[in-house]
Short mmCIF file of C-alpha atoms (C1' of nucleotides) in Angstrom, two decimals:
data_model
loop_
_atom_site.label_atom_id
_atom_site.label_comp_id
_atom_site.label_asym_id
_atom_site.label_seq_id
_atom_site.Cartn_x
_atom_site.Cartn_y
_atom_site.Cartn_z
CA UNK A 29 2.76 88.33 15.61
CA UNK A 30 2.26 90.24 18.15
CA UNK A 31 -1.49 90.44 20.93
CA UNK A 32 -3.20 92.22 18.63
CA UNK A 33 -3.30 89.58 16.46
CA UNK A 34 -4.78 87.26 18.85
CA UNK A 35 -5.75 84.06 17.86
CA UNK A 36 -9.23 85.03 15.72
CA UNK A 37 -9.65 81.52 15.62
CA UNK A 38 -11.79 79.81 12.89
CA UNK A 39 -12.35 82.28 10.41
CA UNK A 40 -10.03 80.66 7.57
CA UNK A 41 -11.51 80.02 4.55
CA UNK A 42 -13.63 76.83 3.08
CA UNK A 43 -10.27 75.52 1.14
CA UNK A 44 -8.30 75.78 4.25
CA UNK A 45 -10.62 73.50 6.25
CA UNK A 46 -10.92 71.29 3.05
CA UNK A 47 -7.06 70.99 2.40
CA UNK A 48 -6.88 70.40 6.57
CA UNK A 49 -9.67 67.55 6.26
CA UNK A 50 -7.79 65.79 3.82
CA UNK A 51 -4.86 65.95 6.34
CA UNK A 52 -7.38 64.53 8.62
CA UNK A 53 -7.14 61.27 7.47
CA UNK A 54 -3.70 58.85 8.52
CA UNK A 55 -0.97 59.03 6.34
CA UNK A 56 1.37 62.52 5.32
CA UNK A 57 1.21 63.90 1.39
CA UNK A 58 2.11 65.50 -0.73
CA UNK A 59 0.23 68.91 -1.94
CA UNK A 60 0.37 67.23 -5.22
CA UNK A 61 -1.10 64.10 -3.83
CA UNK A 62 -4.01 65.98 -1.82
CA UNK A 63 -4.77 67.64 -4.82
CA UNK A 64 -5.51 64.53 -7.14
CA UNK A 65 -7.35 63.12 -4.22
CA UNK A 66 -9.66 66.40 -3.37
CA UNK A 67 -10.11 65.81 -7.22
CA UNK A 68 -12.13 62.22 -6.81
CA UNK A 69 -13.59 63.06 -3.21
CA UNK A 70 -14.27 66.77 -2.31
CA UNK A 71 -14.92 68.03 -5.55
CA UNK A 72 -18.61 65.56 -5.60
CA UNK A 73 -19.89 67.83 -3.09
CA UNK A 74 -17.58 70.67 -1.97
CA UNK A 75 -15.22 71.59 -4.77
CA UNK A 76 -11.30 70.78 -5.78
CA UNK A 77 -8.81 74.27 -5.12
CA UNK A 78 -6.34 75.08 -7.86
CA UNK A 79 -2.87 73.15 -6.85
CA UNK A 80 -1.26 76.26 -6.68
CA UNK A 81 -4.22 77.30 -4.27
CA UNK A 82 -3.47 74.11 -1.78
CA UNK A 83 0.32 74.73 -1.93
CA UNK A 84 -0.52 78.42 -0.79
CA UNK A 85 -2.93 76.97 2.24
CA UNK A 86 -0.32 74.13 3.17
CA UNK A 87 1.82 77.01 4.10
CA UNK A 88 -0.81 78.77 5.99
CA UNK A 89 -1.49 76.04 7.94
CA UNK A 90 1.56 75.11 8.73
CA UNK A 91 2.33 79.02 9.85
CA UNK A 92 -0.86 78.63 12.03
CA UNK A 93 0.48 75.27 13.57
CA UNK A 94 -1.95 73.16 12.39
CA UNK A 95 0.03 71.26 10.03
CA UNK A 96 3.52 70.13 9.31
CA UNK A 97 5.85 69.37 6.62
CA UNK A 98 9.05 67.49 6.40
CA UNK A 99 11.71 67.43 2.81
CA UNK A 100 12.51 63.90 1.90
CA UNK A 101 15.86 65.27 0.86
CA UNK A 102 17.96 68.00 1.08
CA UNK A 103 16.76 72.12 1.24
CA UNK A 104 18.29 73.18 -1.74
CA UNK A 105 16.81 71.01 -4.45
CA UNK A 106 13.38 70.99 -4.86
CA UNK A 107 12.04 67.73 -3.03
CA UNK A 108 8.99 66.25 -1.83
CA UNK A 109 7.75 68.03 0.79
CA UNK A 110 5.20 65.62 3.27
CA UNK A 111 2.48 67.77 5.30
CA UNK A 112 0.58 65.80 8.34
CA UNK A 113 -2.15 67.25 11.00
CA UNK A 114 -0.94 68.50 14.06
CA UNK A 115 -2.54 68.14 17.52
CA UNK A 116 -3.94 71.46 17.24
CA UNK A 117 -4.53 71.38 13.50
CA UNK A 118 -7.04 68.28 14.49
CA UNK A 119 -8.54 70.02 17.21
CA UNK A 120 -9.04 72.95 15.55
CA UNK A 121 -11.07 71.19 12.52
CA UNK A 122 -12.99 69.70 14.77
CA UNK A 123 -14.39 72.86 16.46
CA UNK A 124 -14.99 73.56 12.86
CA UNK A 125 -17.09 70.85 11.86
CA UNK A 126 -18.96 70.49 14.30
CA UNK A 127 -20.47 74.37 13.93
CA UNK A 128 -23.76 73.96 12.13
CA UNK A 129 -24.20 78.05 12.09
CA UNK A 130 -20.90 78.71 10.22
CA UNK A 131 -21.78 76.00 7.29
CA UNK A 132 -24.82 77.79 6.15
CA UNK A 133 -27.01 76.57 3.59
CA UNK A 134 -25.68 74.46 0.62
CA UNK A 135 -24.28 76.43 -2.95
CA UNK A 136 -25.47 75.90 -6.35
CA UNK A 137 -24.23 76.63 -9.82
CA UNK A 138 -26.04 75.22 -12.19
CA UNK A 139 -25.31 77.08 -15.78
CA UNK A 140 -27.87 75.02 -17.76
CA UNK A 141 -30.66 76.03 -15.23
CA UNK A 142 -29.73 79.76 -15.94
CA UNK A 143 -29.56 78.99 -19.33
CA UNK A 144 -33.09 77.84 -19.05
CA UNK A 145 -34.23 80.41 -17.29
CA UNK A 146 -33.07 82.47 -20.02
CA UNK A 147 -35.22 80.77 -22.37
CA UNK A 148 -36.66 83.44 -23.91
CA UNK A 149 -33.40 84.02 -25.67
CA UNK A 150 -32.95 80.86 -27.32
CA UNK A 151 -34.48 78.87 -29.72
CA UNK A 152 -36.83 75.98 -28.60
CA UNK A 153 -35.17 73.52 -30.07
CA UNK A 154 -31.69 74.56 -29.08
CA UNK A 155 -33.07 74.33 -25.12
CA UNK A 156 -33.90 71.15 -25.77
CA UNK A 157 -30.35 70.70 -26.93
CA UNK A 158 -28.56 72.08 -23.69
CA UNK A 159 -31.04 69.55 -21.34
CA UNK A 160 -30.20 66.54 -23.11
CA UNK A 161 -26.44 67.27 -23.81
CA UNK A 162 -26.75 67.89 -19.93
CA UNK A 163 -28.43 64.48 -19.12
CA UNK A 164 -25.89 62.70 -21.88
CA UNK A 165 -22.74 64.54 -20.32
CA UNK A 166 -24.24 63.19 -16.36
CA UNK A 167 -25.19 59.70 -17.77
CA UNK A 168 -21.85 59.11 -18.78
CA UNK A 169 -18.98 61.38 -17.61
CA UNK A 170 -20.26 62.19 -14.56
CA UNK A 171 -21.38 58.84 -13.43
CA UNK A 172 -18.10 57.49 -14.70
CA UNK A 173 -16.66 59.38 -12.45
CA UNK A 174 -18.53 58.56 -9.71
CA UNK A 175 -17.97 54.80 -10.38
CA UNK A 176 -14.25 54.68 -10.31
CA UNK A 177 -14.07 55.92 -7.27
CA UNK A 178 -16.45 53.47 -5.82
CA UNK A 179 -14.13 50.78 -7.26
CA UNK A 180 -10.97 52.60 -5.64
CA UNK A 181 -13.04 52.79 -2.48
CA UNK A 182 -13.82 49.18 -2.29
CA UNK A 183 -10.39 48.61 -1.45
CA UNK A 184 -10.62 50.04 1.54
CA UNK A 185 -14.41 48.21 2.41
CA UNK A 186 -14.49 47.77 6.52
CA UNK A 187 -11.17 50.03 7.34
CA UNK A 188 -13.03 52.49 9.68
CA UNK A 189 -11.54 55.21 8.60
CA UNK A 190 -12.91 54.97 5.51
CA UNK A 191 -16.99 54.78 6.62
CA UNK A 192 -17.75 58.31 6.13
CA UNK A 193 -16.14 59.40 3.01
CA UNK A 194 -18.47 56.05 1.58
CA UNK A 195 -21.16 57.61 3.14
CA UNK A 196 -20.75 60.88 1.46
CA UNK A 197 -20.15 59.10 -1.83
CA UNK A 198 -22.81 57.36 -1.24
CA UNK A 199 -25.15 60.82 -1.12
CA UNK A 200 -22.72 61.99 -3.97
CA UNK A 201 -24.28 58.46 -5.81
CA UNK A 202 -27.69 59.31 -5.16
CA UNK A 203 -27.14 62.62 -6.06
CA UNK A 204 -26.27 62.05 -9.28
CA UNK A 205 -29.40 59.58 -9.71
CA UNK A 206 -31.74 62.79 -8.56
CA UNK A 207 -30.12 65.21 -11.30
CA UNK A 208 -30.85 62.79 -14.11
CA UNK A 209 -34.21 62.86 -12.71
CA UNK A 210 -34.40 66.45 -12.55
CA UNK A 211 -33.49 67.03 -16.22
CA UNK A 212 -35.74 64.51 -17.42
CA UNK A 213 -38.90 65.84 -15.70
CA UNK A 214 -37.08 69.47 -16.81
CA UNK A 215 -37.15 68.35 -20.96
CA UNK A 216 -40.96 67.47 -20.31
CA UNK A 217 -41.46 70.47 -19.36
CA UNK A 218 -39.79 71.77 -21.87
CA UNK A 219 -42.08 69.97 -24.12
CA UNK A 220 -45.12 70.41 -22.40
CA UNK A 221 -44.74 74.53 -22.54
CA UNK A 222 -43.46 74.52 -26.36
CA UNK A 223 -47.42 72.65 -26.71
CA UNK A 224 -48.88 75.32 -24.93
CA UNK A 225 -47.03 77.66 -27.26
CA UNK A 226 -47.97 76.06 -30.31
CA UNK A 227 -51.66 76.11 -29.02
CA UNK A 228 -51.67 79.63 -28.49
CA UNK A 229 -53.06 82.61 -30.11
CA UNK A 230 -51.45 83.34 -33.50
CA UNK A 231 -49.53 86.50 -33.72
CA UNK A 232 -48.67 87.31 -30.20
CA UNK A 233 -45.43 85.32 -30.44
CA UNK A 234 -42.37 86.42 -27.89
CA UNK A 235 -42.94 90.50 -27.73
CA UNK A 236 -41.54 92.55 -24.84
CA UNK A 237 -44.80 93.46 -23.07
CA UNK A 238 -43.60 96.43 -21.68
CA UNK A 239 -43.22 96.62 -17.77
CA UNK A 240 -43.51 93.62 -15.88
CA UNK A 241 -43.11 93.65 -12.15
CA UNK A 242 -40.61 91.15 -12.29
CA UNK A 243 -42.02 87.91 -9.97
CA UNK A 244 -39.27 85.63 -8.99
CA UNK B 3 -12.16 92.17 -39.81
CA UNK B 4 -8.98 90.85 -40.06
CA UNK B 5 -7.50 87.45 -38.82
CA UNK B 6 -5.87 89.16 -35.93
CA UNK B 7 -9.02 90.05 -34.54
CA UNK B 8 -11.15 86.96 -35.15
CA UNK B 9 -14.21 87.59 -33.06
CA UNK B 10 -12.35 87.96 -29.09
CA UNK B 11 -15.24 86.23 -28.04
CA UNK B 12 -16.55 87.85 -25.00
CA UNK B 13 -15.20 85.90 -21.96
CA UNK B 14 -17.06 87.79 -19.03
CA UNK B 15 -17.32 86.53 -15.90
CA UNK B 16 -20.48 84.47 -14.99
CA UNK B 17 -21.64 87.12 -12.48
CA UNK B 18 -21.67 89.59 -15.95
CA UNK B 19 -23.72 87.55 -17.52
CA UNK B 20 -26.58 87.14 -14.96
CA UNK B 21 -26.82 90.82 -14.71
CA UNK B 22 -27.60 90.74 -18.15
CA UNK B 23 -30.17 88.08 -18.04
CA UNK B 24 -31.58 89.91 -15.42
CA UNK B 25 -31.61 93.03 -17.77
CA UNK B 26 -33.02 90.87 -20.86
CA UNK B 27 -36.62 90.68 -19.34
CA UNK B 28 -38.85 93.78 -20.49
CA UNK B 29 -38.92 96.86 -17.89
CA UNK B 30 -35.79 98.87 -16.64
CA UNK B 31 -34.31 98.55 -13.16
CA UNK B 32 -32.12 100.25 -10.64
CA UNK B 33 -29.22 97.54 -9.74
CA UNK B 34 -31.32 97.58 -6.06
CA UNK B 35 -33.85 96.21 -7.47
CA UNK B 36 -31.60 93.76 -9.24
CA UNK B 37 -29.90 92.51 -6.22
CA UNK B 38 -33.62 91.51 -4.90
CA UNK B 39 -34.40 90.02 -7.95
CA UNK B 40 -31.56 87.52 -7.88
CA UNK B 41 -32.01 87.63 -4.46
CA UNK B 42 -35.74 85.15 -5.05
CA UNK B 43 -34.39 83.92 -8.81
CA UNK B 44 -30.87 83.34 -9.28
CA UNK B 45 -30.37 82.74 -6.05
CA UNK B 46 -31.59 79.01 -6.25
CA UNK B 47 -29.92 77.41 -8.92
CA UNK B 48 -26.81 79.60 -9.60
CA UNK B 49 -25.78 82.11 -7.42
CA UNK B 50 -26.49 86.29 -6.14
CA UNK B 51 -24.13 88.57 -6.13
CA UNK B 52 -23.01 91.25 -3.65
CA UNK B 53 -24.62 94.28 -4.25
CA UNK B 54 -21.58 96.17 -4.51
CA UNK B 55 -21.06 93.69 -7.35
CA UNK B 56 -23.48 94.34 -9.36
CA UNK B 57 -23.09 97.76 -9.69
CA UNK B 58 -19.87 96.94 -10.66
CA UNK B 59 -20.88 94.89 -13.16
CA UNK B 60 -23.59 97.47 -14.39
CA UNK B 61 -20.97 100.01 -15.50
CA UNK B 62 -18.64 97.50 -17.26
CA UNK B 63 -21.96 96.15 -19.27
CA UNK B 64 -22.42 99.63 -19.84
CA UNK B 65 -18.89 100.33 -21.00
CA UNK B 66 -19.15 97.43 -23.46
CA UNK B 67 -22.22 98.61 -24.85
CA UNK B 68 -24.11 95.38 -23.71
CA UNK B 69 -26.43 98.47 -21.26
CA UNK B 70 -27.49 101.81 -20.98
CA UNK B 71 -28.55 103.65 -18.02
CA UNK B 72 -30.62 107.06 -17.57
CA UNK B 73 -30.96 108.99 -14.10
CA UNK B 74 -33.87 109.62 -13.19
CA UNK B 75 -32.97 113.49 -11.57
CA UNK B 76 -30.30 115.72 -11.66
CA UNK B 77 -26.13 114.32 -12.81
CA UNK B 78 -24.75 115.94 -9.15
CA UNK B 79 -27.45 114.49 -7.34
CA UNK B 80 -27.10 110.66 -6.51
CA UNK B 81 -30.34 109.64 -8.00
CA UNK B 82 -31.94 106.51 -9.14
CA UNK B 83 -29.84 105.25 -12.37
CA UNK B 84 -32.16 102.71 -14.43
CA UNK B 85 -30.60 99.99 -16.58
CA UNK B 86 -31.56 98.84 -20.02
CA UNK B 87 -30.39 95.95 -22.52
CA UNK B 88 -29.27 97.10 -25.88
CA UNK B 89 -29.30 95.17 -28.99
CA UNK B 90 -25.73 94.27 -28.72
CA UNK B 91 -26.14 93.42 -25.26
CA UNK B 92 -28.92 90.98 -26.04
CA UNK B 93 -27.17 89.36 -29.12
CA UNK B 94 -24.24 88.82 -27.10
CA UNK B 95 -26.55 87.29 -24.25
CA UNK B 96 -28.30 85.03 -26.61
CA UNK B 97 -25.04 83.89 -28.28
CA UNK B 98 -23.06 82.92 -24.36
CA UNK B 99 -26.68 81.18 -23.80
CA UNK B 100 -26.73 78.93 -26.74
CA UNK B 101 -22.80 77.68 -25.67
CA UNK B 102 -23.19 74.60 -24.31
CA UNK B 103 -19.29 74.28 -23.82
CA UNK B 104 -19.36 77.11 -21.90
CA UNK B 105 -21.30 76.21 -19.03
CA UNK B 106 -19.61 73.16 -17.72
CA UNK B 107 -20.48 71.12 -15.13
CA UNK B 108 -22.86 72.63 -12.43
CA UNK B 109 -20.94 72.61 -8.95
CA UNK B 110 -21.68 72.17 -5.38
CA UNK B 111 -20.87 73.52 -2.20
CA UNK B 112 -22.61 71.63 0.21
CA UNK B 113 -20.63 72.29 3.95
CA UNK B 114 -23.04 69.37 5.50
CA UNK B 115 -21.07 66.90 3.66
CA UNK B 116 -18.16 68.12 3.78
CA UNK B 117 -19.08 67.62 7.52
CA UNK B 118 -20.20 64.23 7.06
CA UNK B 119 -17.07 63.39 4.68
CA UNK B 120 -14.64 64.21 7.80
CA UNK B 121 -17.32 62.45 10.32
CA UNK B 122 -14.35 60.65 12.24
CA UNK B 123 -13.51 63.59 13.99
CA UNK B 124 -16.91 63.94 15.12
CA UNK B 125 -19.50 62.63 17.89
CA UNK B 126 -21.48 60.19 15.84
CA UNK B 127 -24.50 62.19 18.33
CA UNK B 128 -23.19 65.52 17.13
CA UNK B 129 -23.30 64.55 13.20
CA UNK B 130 -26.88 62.81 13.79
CA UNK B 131 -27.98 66.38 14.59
CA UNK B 132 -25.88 68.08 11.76
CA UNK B 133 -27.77 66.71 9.79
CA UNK B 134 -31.11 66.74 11.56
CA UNK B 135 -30.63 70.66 11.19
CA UNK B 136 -30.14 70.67 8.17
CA UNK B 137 -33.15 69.03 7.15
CA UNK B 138 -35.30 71.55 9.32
CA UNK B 139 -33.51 74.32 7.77
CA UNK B 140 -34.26 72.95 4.17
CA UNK B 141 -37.96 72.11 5.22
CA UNK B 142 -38.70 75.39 7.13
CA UNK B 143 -36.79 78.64 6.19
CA UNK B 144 -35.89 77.21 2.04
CA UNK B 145 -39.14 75.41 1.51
CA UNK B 146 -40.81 79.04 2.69
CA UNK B 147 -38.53 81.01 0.83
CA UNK B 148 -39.54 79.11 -2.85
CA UNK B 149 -43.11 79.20 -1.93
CA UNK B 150 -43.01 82.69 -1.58
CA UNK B 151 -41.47 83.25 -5.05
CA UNK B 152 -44.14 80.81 -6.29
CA UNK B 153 -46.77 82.64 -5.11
CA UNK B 154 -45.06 85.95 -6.89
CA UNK B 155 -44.75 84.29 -10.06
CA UNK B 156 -48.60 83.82 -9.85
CA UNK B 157 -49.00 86.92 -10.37
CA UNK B 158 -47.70 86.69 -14.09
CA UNK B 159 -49.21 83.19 -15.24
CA UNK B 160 -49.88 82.84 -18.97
CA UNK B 161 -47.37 85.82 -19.42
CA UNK B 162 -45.28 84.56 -22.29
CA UNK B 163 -42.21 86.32 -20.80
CA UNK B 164 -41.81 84.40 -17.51
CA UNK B 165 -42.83 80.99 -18.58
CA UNK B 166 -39.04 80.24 -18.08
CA UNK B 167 -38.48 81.49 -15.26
CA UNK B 168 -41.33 79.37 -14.34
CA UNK B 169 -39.74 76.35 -15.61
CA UNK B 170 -36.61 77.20 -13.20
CA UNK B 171 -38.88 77.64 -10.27
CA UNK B 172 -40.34 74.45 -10.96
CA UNK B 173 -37.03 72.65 -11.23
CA UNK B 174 -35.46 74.39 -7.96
CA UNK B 175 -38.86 72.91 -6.40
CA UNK B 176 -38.07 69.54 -7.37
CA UNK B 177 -34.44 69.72 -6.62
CA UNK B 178 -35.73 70.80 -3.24
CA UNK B 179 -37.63 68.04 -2.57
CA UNK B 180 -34.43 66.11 -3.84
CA UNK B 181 -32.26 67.49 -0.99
CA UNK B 182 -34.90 66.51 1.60
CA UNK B 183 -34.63 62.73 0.11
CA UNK B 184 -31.19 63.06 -0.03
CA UNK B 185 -30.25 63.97 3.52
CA UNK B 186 -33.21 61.65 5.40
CA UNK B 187 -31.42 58.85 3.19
CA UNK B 188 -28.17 60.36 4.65
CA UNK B 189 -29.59 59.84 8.01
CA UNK B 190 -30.53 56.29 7.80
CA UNK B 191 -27.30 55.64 6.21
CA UNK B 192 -25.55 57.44 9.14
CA UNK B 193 -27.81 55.49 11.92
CA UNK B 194 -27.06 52.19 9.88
CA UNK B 195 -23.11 53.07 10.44
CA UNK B 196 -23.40 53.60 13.57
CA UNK B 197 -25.71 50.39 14.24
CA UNK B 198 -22.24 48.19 12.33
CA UNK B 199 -19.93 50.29 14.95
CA UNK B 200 -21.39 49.18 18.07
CA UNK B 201 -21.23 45.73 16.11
CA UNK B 202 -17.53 45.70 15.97
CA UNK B 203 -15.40 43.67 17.75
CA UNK B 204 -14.30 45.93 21.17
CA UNK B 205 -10.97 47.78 21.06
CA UNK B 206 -10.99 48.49 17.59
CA UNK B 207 -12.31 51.75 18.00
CA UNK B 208 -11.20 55.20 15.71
CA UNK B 209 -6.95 54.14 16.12
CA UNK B 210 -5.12 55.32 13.19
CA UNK B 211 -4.29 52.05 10.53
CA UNK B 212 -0.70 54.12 9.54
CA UNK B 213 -0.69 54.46 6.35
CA UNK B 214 -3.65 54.14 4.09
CA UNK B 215 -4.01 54.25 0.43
CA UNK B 216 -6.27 57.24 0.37
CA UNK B 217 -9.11 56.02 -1.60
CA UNK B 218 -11.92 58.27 -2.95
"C1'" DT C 1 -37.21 111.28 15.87
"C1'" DT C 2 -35.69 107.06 15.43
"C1'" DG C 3 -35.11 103.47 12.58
"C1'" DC C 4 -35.82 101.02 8.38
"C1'" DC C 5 -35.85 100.49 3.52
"C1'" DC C 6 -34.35 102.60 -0.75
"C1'" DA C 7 -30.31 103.75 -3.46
"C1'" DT C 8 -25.44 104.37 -5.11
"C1'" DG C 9 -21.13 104.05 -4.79
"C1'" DT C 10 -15.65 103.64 -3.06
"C1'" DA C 11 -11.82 101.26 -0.72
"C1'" DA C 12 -9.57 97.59 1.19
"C1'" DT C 13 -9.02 93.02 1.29
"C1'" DT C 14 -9.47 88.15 0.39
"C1'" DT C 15 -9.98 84.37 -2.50
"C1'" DG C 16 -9.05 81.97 -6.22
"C1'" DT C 17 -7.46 81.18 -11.10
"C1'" DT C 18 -4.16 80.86 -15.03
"C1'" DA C 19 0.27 81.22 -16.81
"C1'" DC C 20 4.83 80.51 -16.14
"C1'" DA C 21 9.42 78.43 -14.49
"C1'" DT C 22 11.85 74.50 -12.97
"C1'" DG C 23 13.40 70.03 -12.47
"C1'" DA C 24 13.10 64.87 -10.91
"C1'" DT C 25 11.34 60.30 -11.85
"C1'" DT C 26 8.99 56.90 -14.30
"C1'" DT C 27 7.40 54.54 -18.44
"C1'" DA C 28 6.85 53.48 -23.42
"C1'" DT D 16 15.44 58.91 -25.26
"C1'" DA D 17 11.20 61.08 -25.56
"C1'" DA D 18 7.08 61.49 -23.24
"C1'" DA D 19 4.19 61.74 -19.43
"C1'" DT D 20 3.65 62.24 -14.77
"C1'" DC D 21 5.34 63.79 -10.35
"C1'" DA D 22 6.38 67.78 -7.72
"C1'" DT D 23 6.94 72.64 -6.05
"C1'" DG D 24 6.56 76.95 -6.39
"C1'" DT D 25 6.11 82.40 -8.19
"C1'" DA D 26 3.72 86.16 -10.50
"C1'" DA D 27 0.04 88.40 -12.45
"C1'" DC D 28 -4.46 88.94 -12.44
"C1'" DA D 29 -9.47 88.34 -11.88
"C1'" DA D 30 -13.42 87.77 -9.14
"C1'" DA D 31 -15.96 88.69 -5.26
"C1'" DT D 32 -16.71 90.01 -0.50
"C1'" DT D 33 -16.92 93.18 3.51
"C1'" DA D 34 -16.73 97.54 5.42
"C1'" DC D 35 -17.49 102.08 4.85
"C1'" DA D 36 -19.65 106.73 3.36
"C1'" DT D 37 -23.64 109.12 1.95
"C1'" DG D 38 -28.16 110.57 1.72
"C1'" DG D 39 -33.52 110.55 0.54
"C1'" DG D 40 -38.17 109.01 1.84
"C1'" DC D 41 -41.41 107.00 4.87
"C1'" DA D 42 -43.68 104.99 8.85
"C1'" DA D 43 -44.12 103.73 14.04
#
DNA sequence: TTGCCCATGTAATTTGTTACATGATTTA
DNA sequence: TAAATCATGTAACAAATTACATGGGCAA
């Protein structure tokens, strides 16, 4: 490393500042422990890096010395290897988090909303389908989820330390409650435009009508 | 049709696949005019691509068979190259759109509360206006950004085509309105927090507890 | 005549995944 | 003692971005 490479601080990328703010928190782990815990925290509202992903970005961080690792046993076998923040690793998270520019506006992917807006391709009934399979798979995976880490965060009720990842579950909670929502208002719509269709005109079902000027 | 090549069903990559819905609506389109498509459509519930991406894309839908392009001018010039669906293109479309499997989960990348998750290495000031910020960025710049859209899909009411679109539009509306909720509830819950802090008995303030179970 | 939007592409690089290889420790 | 889980890593590849190169048409 030589000047030229001077410090062009802060422009990792997300997962580095995600595998950092688990370090964030007291205690050292293992990358095979942050990744089961990114897994029932991070991945509600940021997302969950491949393990082989956070092993690569432990060793990044450590080469930027902003985290550190120690074996539990000897070099040559293949041992636990414990990372923890550094001084500098903290600090520079902190610069991090608290830039509201370099966050930007939040990411979606929702595939059954492009699947819907793909309607024309599918069936009416088999939309319907996708929405409710959607709202089955949130009412019960998703919010299982959801719940048992609420139980494994009770544990920890009052421990400061703890306040704002209950907060962001919290959001994560009510997040959860407004996509249910969302799909059920998004199946009577569903409804309420295969009505229309059924109302309309016979004979001018689902042609191309040549060139549209594509609205959003 | 042997058992050796039982159907290799088309794994593209998502980004493939919106190009392609893109392409499935009636008219034919340069992959400019694609990128500002998605730019006011896709954009809001799944994702747009880099324009260099898309072209990318273009010629490996093309290569499959799934498009077909024409220049509008001379082959040495660089001229406008319009895209088309073909038959294949849209059967294999309709048949990724109909996999429910397929679509998984939709997923989040929201860098506010990732923010908010790690809020113990912030000013509890600092993550008031975070936040704050975020909901004047949501309100102002996204709020304008849909209505505009909205007021371009007015344009093509009753058109059969772009009811679904519609029906997206509508939904990334709501959703919208959802985020609002979400972060002024994220607010009070943050103001509440810091209400219980100045509670707490002195001297107990942000020390590390050693080790902690890492909960959710 | 400068600058912006239209338009297409290549090259370099980064980011992230899956598949694979290896072995220790715990539990049924 | 077989299995699952813990644990670390490499290799190959795929996905996606940024930066760059090029040039036409149009409007202030």
């Amino acid at each position: 490393m030589t000047s030229s490479h001077i410090a062009k601080k802060q422009d990792l990328p997300p997962t580095a500042w995600a595998v950092l703010g688990l370090l964030s928190f007291p205690g050292e782990r293992t990358g095979y422990e942050l990744k089961k815990w990114a897994d029932s925290s991070l991945r509600f509202f940021y997302w969950s890096p491949a393990i082989s992903q956070i092993y690569a970005e432990l060793r990044r961080l450590e080469e930027l010395g902003y985290a550190s690792s120690a074996r539990s046993g000897p070099e040559e076998l293949r041992t636990k290897r414990r990372y923890a923040i550094t001084a500098a690793g903290r600090e520079a998270l902190a610069a991090w988090a608290a830039d509201t520019a370099e966050a930007g506006p939040p990411v979606l992917k929702h595939g059954l909303l492009l699947r819907i807006w793909l309607g024309h391709l599918s069936e009416p009934e088999r939309l319907r389908t996708l929405v409710v399979e959607h709202l089955e798979h949130t009412r019960g995976h998703t919010r299982g989820e959801l719940a048992a880490v609420r139980e494994a965060m009770a544990h920890a009720a009052g421990v400061p330390e703890w306040a704002f990842p209950a907060l962001a579950l919290r959001w994560a909670e009510r997040r959860h409650l407004a996509e249910l929502e969302l799909a059920e208002a998004l199946l009577e719509d569903l409804a309420e435009a295969a009505r229309r269709e059924r109302a309309r005109p016979e004979g001018a079902e689902r042609q191309a009508g040549g060139d549209a000027p594509t609205p959003g």
